[in-house]
Structures are given as structure tokens and as C-alpha cells.
XYZ file of C-alpha atoms in Angstrom:
559
model
C 78.558 137.454 115.102
C 80.098 133.551 113.867
C 81.441 133.790 110.286
C 80.877 131.454 107.434
C 84.228 130.444 105.891
C 85.439 127.670 103.847
C 86.369 125.120 105.544
C 90.407 125.322 105.048
C 92.256 127.645 106.440
C 95.639 128.345 107.690
C 98.444 130.175 107.527
C 101.604 128.172 107.095
C 105.621 129.290 106.896
C 107.704 128.669 103.539
C 111.514 128.874 103.525
C 111.278 132.234 101.939
C 108.434 134.024 104.072
C 104.663 133.043 104.762
C 102.250 131.662 102.677
C 98.478 131.814 103.490
C 96.582 128.581 102.384
C 93.282 126.750 103.247
C 92.623 123.940 105.835
C 90.099 122.838 107.906
C 90.048 125.182 110.827
C 88.761 128.424 112.122
C 90.310 130.994 109.902
C 89.587 132.554 106.528
C 91.205 134.049 103.609
C 93.815 132.114 101.411
C 95.666 132.759 98.570
C 96.697 130.303 95.576
C 98.674 127.411 96.584
C 102.503 127.731 95.498
C 103.919 123.755 94.491
C 107.120 124.793 94.398
C 106.991 124.501 98.537
C 104.822 121.200 98.455
C 105.533 120.543 102.167
C 103.481 123.764 102.976
C 100.897 123.772 100.456
C 97.921 122.854 102.041
C 95.114 122.169 99.861
C 91.912 123.834 99.453
C 88.888 121.483 99.065
C 85.681 122.289 97.373
C 83.692 122.047 100.493
C 80.907 123.195 102.278
C 81.006 125.990 104.591
C 80.816 125.683 108.370
C 80.310 128.215 111.000
C 83.226 127.857 113.954
C 81.919 128.024 117.278
C 84.239 127.255 120.325
C 83.030 123.854 119.593
C 81.030 123.062 116.349
C 78.094 120.957 117.943
C 75.760 119.434 115.922
C 71.997 119.542 116.931
C 68.818 117.239 116.446
C 66.118 119.192 114.951
C 63.764 119.813 117.934
C 66.985 120.564 119.967
C 67.617 123.454 117.361
C 63.960 124.317 117.850
C 64.842 125.220 121.675
C 67.708 127.162 120.526
C 65.409 129.483 118.625
C 63.121 129.889 121.357
C 65.885 130.397 123.932
C 66.928 133.398 121.361
C 63.715 134.933 121.384
C 63.073 134.988 124.731
C 66.651 135.844 126.265
C 68.033 137.866 123.615
C 64.937 140.943 123.127
C 64.446 139.640 119.681
C 60.917 138.879 118.351
C 60.317 135.877 116.124
C 59.420 137.912 113.006
C 62.555 139.704 113.375
C 65.029 136.372 113.888
C 63.223 135.355 110.375
C 64.075 138.922 109.096
C 67.667 138.070 110.283
C 67.390 134.679 108.373
C 66.300 136.125 105.175
C 68.739 138.710 104.875
C 71.359 136.195 104.874
C 69.591 133.706 102.879
C 69.288 136.376 100.347
C 72.672 137.467 101.060
C 74.015 134.051 99.644
C 71.795 134.030 96.659
C 72.707 137.361 95.170
C 75.943 136.064 95.483
C 75.727 133.289 93.555
C 73.101 134.604 90.754
C 72.415 137.666 88.803
C 69.688 139.639 88.121
C 68.996 138.503 85.274
C 68.029 134.956 86.531
C 64.026 134.627 86.981
C 63.535 133.835 90.430
C 60.315 131.467 91.222
C 60.022 130.725 95.038
C 57.517 127.906 96.535
C 56.655 128.623 100.190
C 54.898 126.560 102.673
C 52.566 127.594 105.456
C 55.037 127.279 108.401
C 57.982 129.424 109.156
C 59.950 127.988 106.409
C 57.620 129.189 103.897
C 57.708 132.535 106.069
C 61.883 132.693 105.593
C 60.940 131.921 101.781
C 58.368 134.875 101.382
C 61.288 137.296 103.120
C 63.393 136.151 100.991
C 61.099 136.861 97.893
C 60.215 140.241 99.099
C 64.310 140.930 99.317
C 65.244 139.431 96.139
C 62.572 141.442 94.586
C 63.994 144.722 96.362
C 67.260 143.696 94.442
C 66.194 143.982 91.489
C 64.945 140.162 90.611
C 62.480 139.196 88.813
C 60.506 137.298 91.144
C 57.202 134.605 91.044
C 55.772 133.282 94.452
C 53.570 130.361 95.181
C 52.265 130.312 98.454
C 50.939 126.642 99.320
C 48.050 127.399 101.843
C 45.712 124.461 101.543
C 44.552 124.360 104.766
C 43.540 128.313 104.979
C 46.220 128.410 108.095
C 49.634 129.861 108.217
C 52.013 130.541 110.913
C 51.815 133.924 112.502
C 55.126 135.071 110.704
C 54.380 133.235 107.958
C 50.706 135.564 107.744
C 52.842 138.477 108.054
C 55.441 138.600 105.593
C 52.463 137.494 103.506
C 51.004 140.776 104.161
C 54.430 142.419 103.335
C 54.923 140.436 99.804
C 51.445 141.408 98.780
C 51.888 144.976 98.820
C 54.661 144.517 96.183
C 53.723 145.646 92.945
C 56.680 143.763 91.304
C 56.137 140.544 92.628
C 53.924 137.846 90.780
C 52.231 136.606 94.314
C 49.892 133.453 94.032
C 48.457 131.625 97.532
C 47.599 128.079 96.207
C 44.667 126.803 98.500
C 42.970 124.226 96.145
C 44.108 124.032 92.722
C 47.638 124.359 91.409
C 49.022 125.466 88.050
C 52.476 124.909 87.708
C 54.310 127.479 86.125
C 56.619 127.250 83.173
C 60.198 126.462 84.533
C 63.462 126.235 82.359
C 66.845 125.763 83.126
C 67.293 129.308 83.544
C 65.053 129.640 86.580
C 65.946 129.613 90.188
C 63.736 127.813 91.875
C 63.601 128.782 96.293
C 62.392 125.686 98.080
C 60.543 127.081 100.841
C 57.778 124.435 101.440
C 59.029 122.757 104.696
C 62.161 122.818 107.258
C 63.339 120.898 109.529
C 59.750 120.621 111.784
C 58.798 118.089 109.573
C 57.999 114.610 111.340
C 56.398 112.293 109.019
C 56.888 111.848 105.191
C 55.009 114.293 102.550
C 51.608 112.871 100.806
C 48.916 114.144 99.007
C 49.172 117.821 97.290
C 52.845 118.563 98.585
C 53.961 115.368 97.552
C 52.586 116.559 93.898
C 54.587 119.496 94.435
C 57.858 118.337 95.286
C 57.549 115.520 92.298
C 56.751 118.699 90.003
C 60.181 120.144 91.371
C 61.923 117.447 91.116
C 60.897 117.062 87.149
C 61.543 120.467 86.380
C 65.143 121.585 84.603
C 65.017 124.747 87.104
C 68.142 124.824 89.672
C 66.784 124.325 93.331
C 67.892 126.058 96.375
C 66.500 124.703 99.877
C 66.121 126.545 102.563
C 67.464 124.944 105.759
C 66.367 121.240 104.427
C 65.117 120.089 101.504
C 61.626 119.810 101.511
C 60.201 115.913 102.608
C 63.863 115.547 104.386
C 63.507 114.887 107.988
C 66.583 116.577 109.991
C 67.952 113.005 111.292
C 66.388 109.732 110.575
C 64.927 108.991 107.245
C 64.267 105.035 107.263
C 60.757 105.366 106.834
C 60.531 108.286 104.721
C 59.296 108.562 101.120
C 62.399 109.178 98.665
C 60.458 110.208 95.693
C 58.161 112.575 97.997
C 62.009 114.598 98.860
C 63.311 117.760 96.884
C 66.284 117.482 95.206
C 68.533 120.148 95.630
C 71.394 121.419 94.152
C 72.020 123.565 97.120
C 70.824 123.590 100.753
C 71.313 126.752 102.804
C 71.499 125.726 106.137
C 70.541 128.011 109.126
C 72.987 128.153 111.743
C 73.870 124.432 111.964
C 74.637 121.518 109.978
C 71.771 118.861 110.163
C 72.354 115.413 110.867
C 70.841 114.054 108.063
C 73.612 115.968 105.960
C 76.203 113.702 107.047
C 74.808 110.286 105.795
C 75.563 109.298 102.295
C 72.025 108.247 100.863
C 70.982 111.693 101.325
C 73.326 113.277 99.218
C 71.432 112.996 96.364
C 68.726 115.295 97.852
C 70.933 117.924 99.845
C 73.605 118.559 96.982
C 75.863 120.974 98.039
C 75.171 122.667 101.332
C 76.492 125.926 103.235
C 75.495 127.408 106.685
C 74.330 130.412 107.283
C 74.711 132.492 110.446
C 71.586 133.999 111.503
C 72.968 134.831 115.183
C 71.247 132.586 117.670
C 72.065 132.830 121.272
C 75.840 131.862 121.959
C 74.763 131.344 125.395
C 72.268 128.614 124.397
C 74.767 126.775 121.849
C 77.359 126.414 124.522
C 75.152 125.516 127.403
C 72.647 122.889 125.441
C 74.560 119.577 125.114
C 74.515 117.488 122.700
C 76.197 113.856 121.663
C 76.988 115.032 118.195
C 79.974 117.194 117.332
C 82.427 118.010 114.126
C 86.083 117.548 114.882
C 88.024 120.464 113.370
C 91.437 121.762 113.429
C 91.932 123.841 116.684
C 90.403 121.115 118.663
C 92.915 118.421 116.771
C 95.708 120.842 117.900
C 95.270 120.947 121.415
C 95.096 117.466 121.334
C 98.949 116.816 119.995
C 101.527 116.658 122.813
C 104.720 118.676 122.014
C 108.099 116.415 122.264
C 110.863 117.199 124.571
C 114.271 118.059 123.518
C 115.651 114.906 125.014
C 113.191 112.540 124.285
C 114.219 109.279 122.441
C 112.429 106.251 120.674
C 111.330 104.709 124.194
C 109.484 107.851 125.020
C 106.940 107.116 122.163
C 106.259 103.553 122.542
C 106.665 100.001 120.805
C 103.948 98.923 118.725
C 102.991 95.585 117.366
C 101.444 94.972 114.144
C 99.959 91.586 113.114
C 99.162 91.650 109.714
C 99.361 90.468 105.696
C 99.222 86.932 104.625
C 100.110 85.106 101.176
C 99.018 87.847 98.328
C 98.201 91.067 101.013
C 101.982 91.974 102.002
C 101.118 95.295 100.795
C 98.432 96.043 103.786
C 100.841 95.237 106.274
C 103.302 97.199 104.258
C 101.043 100.332 104.341
C 99.815 99.832 107.683
C 103.688 99.332 108.815
C 104.516 102.754 106.961
C 101.844 104.839 108.409
C 102.599 103.855 111.906
C 106.053 104.830 111.434
C 104.950 108.124 109.899
C 102.591 108.832 112.754
C 105.393 108.898 115.496
C 105.728 105.482 117.108
C 109.039 105.252 118.560
C 109.419 101.363 117.694
C 107.402 99.156 115.488
C 107.278 95.438 115.188
C 105.484 93.400 112.368
C 104.377 90.304 112.890
C 104.097 88.364 109.362
C 104.036 85.352 108.000
C 107.435 84.143 106.111
C 106.215 84.530 102.872
C 106.189 88.530 103.602
C 109.200 88.713 105.844
C 111.594 89.853 103.100
C 108.896 92.274 101.171
C 108.518 94.164 104.476
C 112.141 94.503 105.687
C 112.687 95.547 102.082
C 109.688 98.299 101.849
C 109.822 98.994 105.233
C 113.538 98.851 106.742
C 112.717 101.105 109.994
C 110.239 98.469 111.373
C 111.207 94.721 112.889
C 109.697 91.669 111.301
C 108.891 89.020 113.904
C 108.317 85.810 111.269
C 104.989 83.567 112.042
C 105.751 79.578 111.689
C 103.619 79.509 108.731
C 104.754 79.920 105.121
C 101.483 82.172 104.137
C 99.267 83.433 106.706
C 99.162 83.983 110.636
C 98.580 80.823 112.982
C 100.475 81.626 116.301
C 99.631 84.062 118.611
C 102.124 86.531 119.855
C 103.441 85.552 123.240
C 104.005 88.354 125.870
C 102.124 91.499 124.341
C 102.925 92.955 127.600
C 106.067 94.492 126.609
C 104.346 96.541 123.623
C 102.487 99.715 124.600
C 99.809 98.724 121.513
C 98.745 96.178 119.304
C 97.156 96.689 115.978
C 95.684 93.862 114.048
C 93.827 93.028 110.495
C 95.440 94.887 107.656
C 95.901 91.738 104.964
C 95.419 89.417 107.692
C 93.105 87.026 105.693
C 90.187 84.661 107.380
C 91.698 81.078 106.681
C 90.623 78.775 110.166
C 93.923 78.474 111.461
C 94.364 82.630 111.423
C 90.748 83.139 113.132
C 91.417 80.288 115.462
C 95.020 82.417 116.333
C 93.013 85.576 116.687
C 90.827 84.191 119.181
C 93.924 83.117 121.085
C 95.395 86.413 120.738
C 92.886 88.113 122.208
C 93.654 86.129 125.412
C 96.998 87.530 125.701
C 96.374 91.228 124.816
C 96.073 93.568 127.530
C 97.519 97.134 126.140
C 95.497 99.285 123.661
C 94.095 97.400 121.009
C 93.236 98.360 117.377
C 91.713 96.197 115.236
C 90.694 96.388 111.383
C 89.782 94.376 107.962
C 90.297 90.909 108.756
C 90.373 91.159 112.419
C 86.776 92.473 112.172
C 85.560 89.815 109.836
C 87.166 87.160 112.612
C 85.169 89.036 115.291
C 82.126 88.546 113.357
C 82.629 84.975 112.748
C 83.011 84.554 116.623
C 80.939 87.446 118.436
C 81.815 86.188 121.820
C 85.241 87.424 121.302
C 83.655 91.154 122.097
C 83.889 90.218 125.741
C 87.605 89.455 125.503
C 88.499 92.866 124.024
C 90.366 95.099 126.337
C 88.328 98.023 127.281
C 89.009 101.119 125.442
C 89.951 98.676 122.212
C 89.625 100.830 118.673
C 87.322 99.351 115.730
C 87.791 100.803 112.979
C 84.990 99.273 110.141
C 84.033 99.978 106.955
C 79.831 100.047 106.766
C 79.724 96.172 105.572
C 82.535 95.076 108.346
C 80.263 97.129 110.462
C 77.374 95.003 109.275
C 78.732 91.892 109.592
C 79.091 92.811 113.778
C 75.826 94.381 113.924
C 73.221 93.015 111.198
C 71.655 94.410 107.898
C 71.327 98.176 108.346
C 68.682 100.022 105.995
C 70.585 103.443 106.067
C 73.540 105.433 107.351
C 70.997 106.376 110.705
C 70.577 102.758 111.395
C 73.985 101.951 111.174
C 75.598 105.089 113.311
C 72.761 103.875 115.702
C 73.492 100.535 116.139
C 77.170 101.496 115.926
C 76.266 103.414 119.017
C 74.579 100.282 120.548
C 78.151 98.018 119.951
C 80.253 100.830 121.348
C 78.156 100.963 124.690
C 77.687 97.483 124.752
C 81.419 96.099 124.136
C 83.151 99.590 125.650
C 84.891 100.101 122.876
C 85.444 102.951 120.295
C 84.220 102.802 116.884
C 85.813 104.403 113.706
C 83.221 103.860 111.517
C 84.811 104.924 108.072
C 83.573 106.850 104.897
C 82.614 110.169 104.230
C 82.484 112.458 106.955
C 84.185 109.077 109.130
C 82.713 109.007 112.378
C 84.256 108.261 115.693
C 81.604 106.822 118.274
C 82.446 106.418 121.956
C 81.079 103.909 124.855
C 79.229 106.849 126.220
C 77.392 107.205 122.615
C 79.359 110.363 121.739
C 79.482 110.735 117.658
C 82.538 112.903 116.095
C 82.187 113.523 112.882
C 85.260 114.201 110.807
C 85.342 116.785 108.012
C 88.236 115.756 106.183
C 89.335 113.504 103.227
C 87.512 113.307 99.728
C 86.301 110.516 96.988
C 89.939 110.080 96.025
C 90.408 108.431 99.203
C 87.976 105.185 98.304
C 90.563 103.358 97.420
C 91.875 99.932 98.494
C 94.473 100.406 101.439
C 93.041 103.473 102.988
C 91.519 101.995 106.054
C 95.239 100.166 106.439
C 96.686 103.167 106.498
C 94.433 104.778 109.044
C 95.069 101.752 111.274
C 98.891 102.271 111.291
C 97.932 105.612 112.412
C 95.867 105.045 115.413
C 98.078 102.578 116.133
C 101.013 104.768 116.433
C 99.103 107.157 118.297
C 98.205 104.467 120.938
C 101.483 103.117 121.600
C 102.380 107.022 122.096
C 100.281 106.825 124.953
C 97.397 108.981 123.980
C 93.942 107.641 124.779
C 91.543 105.907 122.565
C 89.076 108.278 122.146
C 92.183 111.205 121.341
C 94.051 108.489 118.985
C 91.382 107.631 117.257
C 90.184 111.700 116.361
C 93.321 112.515 115.660
C 93.909 109.682 113.383
C 90.871 110.198 111.362
C 91.359 114.002 111.175
C 94.918 113.804 110.041
C 94.257 110.953 107.519
C 91.889 112.817 105.456
C 94.206 115.864 105.613
C 96.735 113.961 104.029
C 94.152 112.885 101.513
C 93.590 116.133 100.977
C 97.197 117.436 100.450
C 97.483 114.058 98.309
C 94.060 115.280 95.912
C 95.634 118.837 95.540
C 99.170 117.650 93.969
C 97.465 114.087 92.251
C 93.835 114.266 91.751
C 91.083 112.488 92.769
C 91.187 109.632 90.426
C 94.696 109.034 90.695
C 94.925 108.979 94.333
C 96.434 105.690 95.799
C 96.545 104.685 99.577
C 100.685 104.923 99.279
C 99.778 108.777 98.393
C 98.162 108.972 101.645
C 101.538 107.515 103.498
C 103.558 110.017 101.398
C 101.853 113.229 102.113
C 101.409 112.022 105.824
C 104.348 114.236 106.887
C 102.822 117.564 105.676
C 99.606 116.815 107.285
C 101.415 116.473 110.625
C 102.990 119.370 110.204
C 100.300 121.192 109.541
C 98.172 120.062 112.673
C 101.366 120.281 114.949
C 102.618 124.130 114.209
């Protein structure tokens, strides 16, 4: 059996012994953090729960249905027994959070999601909860397993049961009530309408706490571009069965999904392992296997020479943050190409970096010649988009034949001259935030469309796209998508992206392949933010804090 654990656990060694703390990974347990040893104090995030498999795969809803069916066929378990198993886990999760004094109202639909809800109602009643059930069956047709659970429930004297076939008289719900939403699950493939839409609007207008089974009713598992937002349940908690749904990772769905946890219902390990998918979560153990140990006799030349082209008048800070992050991420040597106005600032704030000064006083105007002796080049933080800089950027791409990372104004310059995509070295890493991506691919209606267009661009240009945000996502030229689990809202602050660029640059210069460099960087970047959040809080967190906590994050993933 897989176990549901808080995303966050690792054992760290302190100067006076062993301290167990919690960090994204395949671990459990944990203890209070001891900030007398901040290096070892790995933060506990108020995050969702994950089930850790050999690889944490994400599947579209129709594939999950196939894994369900495989489990039934190959593991000698009837579908009704699998539903019972799911209901046991759902009931346990509810009972862990709410005591028996909380009145429970269950809304069940006619399909298997409704069957789950009916079974949960039966089990909660058996635990002594006051339960009222509304089974919505307007067409007089229930799934076989829903029908079986209806029969079991009808025989219980302590459950107030109502089967709604035409007229629905809503119950009087208060803020003390817990409402379990089991109307529709991941099988839904079109917006709700008619009576079910009215029920959803009633749920959303009620003061009750809403818990949805698997998915909030009305929300589809992947694409909701053309869904009717008013016809989607707004859950406070979603108890998802076995896998997160892709929709959980899209910002516009947060108001419907609320907090979400995963419940293990024991689907076939074999089916999970053998079923291919383009979507995965990057987790601690994956990242650890990618980190290369350092040889005792290694020297700075073994870890690459990186070139960072960054900064302009009034934007020296971006180049400083990126340079500091690069140096804190293991690069052997770093040269920063900057305009004259930034030279003294860089040499005072980042003494470990060399500065190559552009001829212009306030912006980048002359391409760096002969980039072949660098192992990687990063362009963009604080660069500006004055005409001379945009022209210099275009000419710079003609020179670069080593791994390249583009961010910020380099992406904006690329958007102004989209034909330059053809000049990017294969395997280049682009690190846009959503608006920067849209300048390259066009307006997107939602996160699903944005991800789809990012995949199209990655295939077209043969580049890696690290789309920044909550659950930052790396898209590969093959269309694979790696979702990141580290990070927090405190990182929504100017300069965070500059730090990430420096980290990717450092890893590319050390010889990591583009995919590995981007996956490692986005994970450790978020982890540094989690360290900083624990010590400084979300509101006060700055991009400089991310750099300050990088040593602790690197230590955590390297041990």
C-alpha cells in the first residue's frame, strides 16, 4: 500500500545529533524545527498530500479510468469492492478532520461518484455521525455500484435518505454543516446544466463547509476553457482518489478545488508503472539522483565558466541577483557582461564574479564575441528592450553555440523578433512567466491553453520551456511536462525569476543536460523559498532571501 504523507520529510544531521524535519520527499513523520541550527532547519509547508510512487505520474481522467478497469480485471477485486475501498479512505479522511458533533449532508449523483458518496454516508453513520443524504436521480437510472450502495443505505434507520427524481426541496444548511459533494467526478466531459447546475449554485451559496470527492462537481479533469464557471462546486477541500488531477495545477481552478489531499485506494502498481504519461511531478528523490558528486581533486575549471549578459540603467539589481544565484549554484567561474553604469555595483556586491563592460554607459549594445570558451550563456535579467539592446540580442544569438538560458527582457526581445527562434541553439532553456509566454505564443484564455501552447512552442523550436508560477512546469521538446511541488506565494516578488535564471545557468555551465538543469533548478529554487518562508514569512520574503537560503536547499538535496 502506498502511504499518504505530507509533502515534506527528510532526516537532517545537526551538529549535536540528528534532527528530523519535513521537506518534499518520500518520507513521513517529522518534528518541530530547531532554528538554533538554521542550516539544518528544513521548512514544513502547509501543502497538499501526495502519494509517492516510484515516479509520481499524473494521468488524464480517461487514463485513470483505464487503470481502474485494469485493477478490477487483474487483481481479483470487484468494482463494488474498489468503491468500498475508496469510501473507507474517504470516511477516514473526513473523520480525521471533523468530529461526530458536525451534521453531515451528502449530495450524491447517479454515477460512481455518487456511489462513493452513498458508501461514505453509510460508513459515517456507522461511526455515529448524523447523516442526511440526497441522491439525485432525475433520469431514473443509476450506475450498478451506485444502485448497490443505495440499497445498503436505505436499510439504515439512522440515515435520513431522499431520492430526488423531480422536485428538490433544499435542506437548511448552516455554517456548522459539512456538505459532501459526490454529484460528479472525473468522468464528466461537458459543463453541467439544468437541475444539476441549480444544485451546484445552491451548494455554492450555502454557508456549509464543502468537501468534494475526487473532483469538485462540474470541474473537468484537464481542460475547462469552455466550462461554465458558475456551474462548478467551490470546495473547501477536495479528496482526490489515488492521483492529483491536472486541473489542480492550474491557477484559475484554485477557487473550486480549495485545499486538496490524495487518498490511496490501492490501484494496480503494475498498471501505474506500465502506463505512459507526459505528466509527472518532480520530487526529492528524482532530484537527488540527478545531483553529481564532486571529486576531491576537482578544481574550478571542472565546473564551467558561465557568461551572464544582464543589467541596464536602474536595473543592476537583476544582474546582481542572477549572478549571486549562479555562484551559489556551483559554477566554477562567472563573467557578467554589463553596461558601464553597473560595473562598480557588480564588483562591490558580487566580488566573486568577473565583469566584462559593454561600451555603452547604460545598456547592452555590443554582442560578446567568441562565446565558445564559455560553457553556457544566460541572457535577460534587467537587460531592457531599447532598440540597440534588441539589435545586439539578435546579433548575439548568431555567436552563441553553447547551452543558453533566456529570461525576462531576452524573451521580450525574442517576442519582438520571433524569427529568431530559428537561431536558438537546440536545447536552449526559456524561463517565461505567463505574460512573457503569451508575448511569444499569443493570448491564452487559461492555464490549460497556456500549457498547450507552451508544448507546441517547445516542439516547434526544440527548446525547453520552464513556465514559472505556482507549480512551475518544465516542458520538454518532446512534450513532457514536469510539475514542481516546492515553493510558496512569498516568492511572488520581483527578482525571483532572476535568481532562477542564475541557477539554470550555473547547472548548464557544469555540464548538466538542459532537462536536468531546469528540473533541478526549479525544485531547489522553490525549496530555498520554502526555507526562507519558514524563517521570514511570506509577506516579508524577497528575492535576495532566496539566494541567502540556496546553500541550505542545495545541502538538503545533495545529502
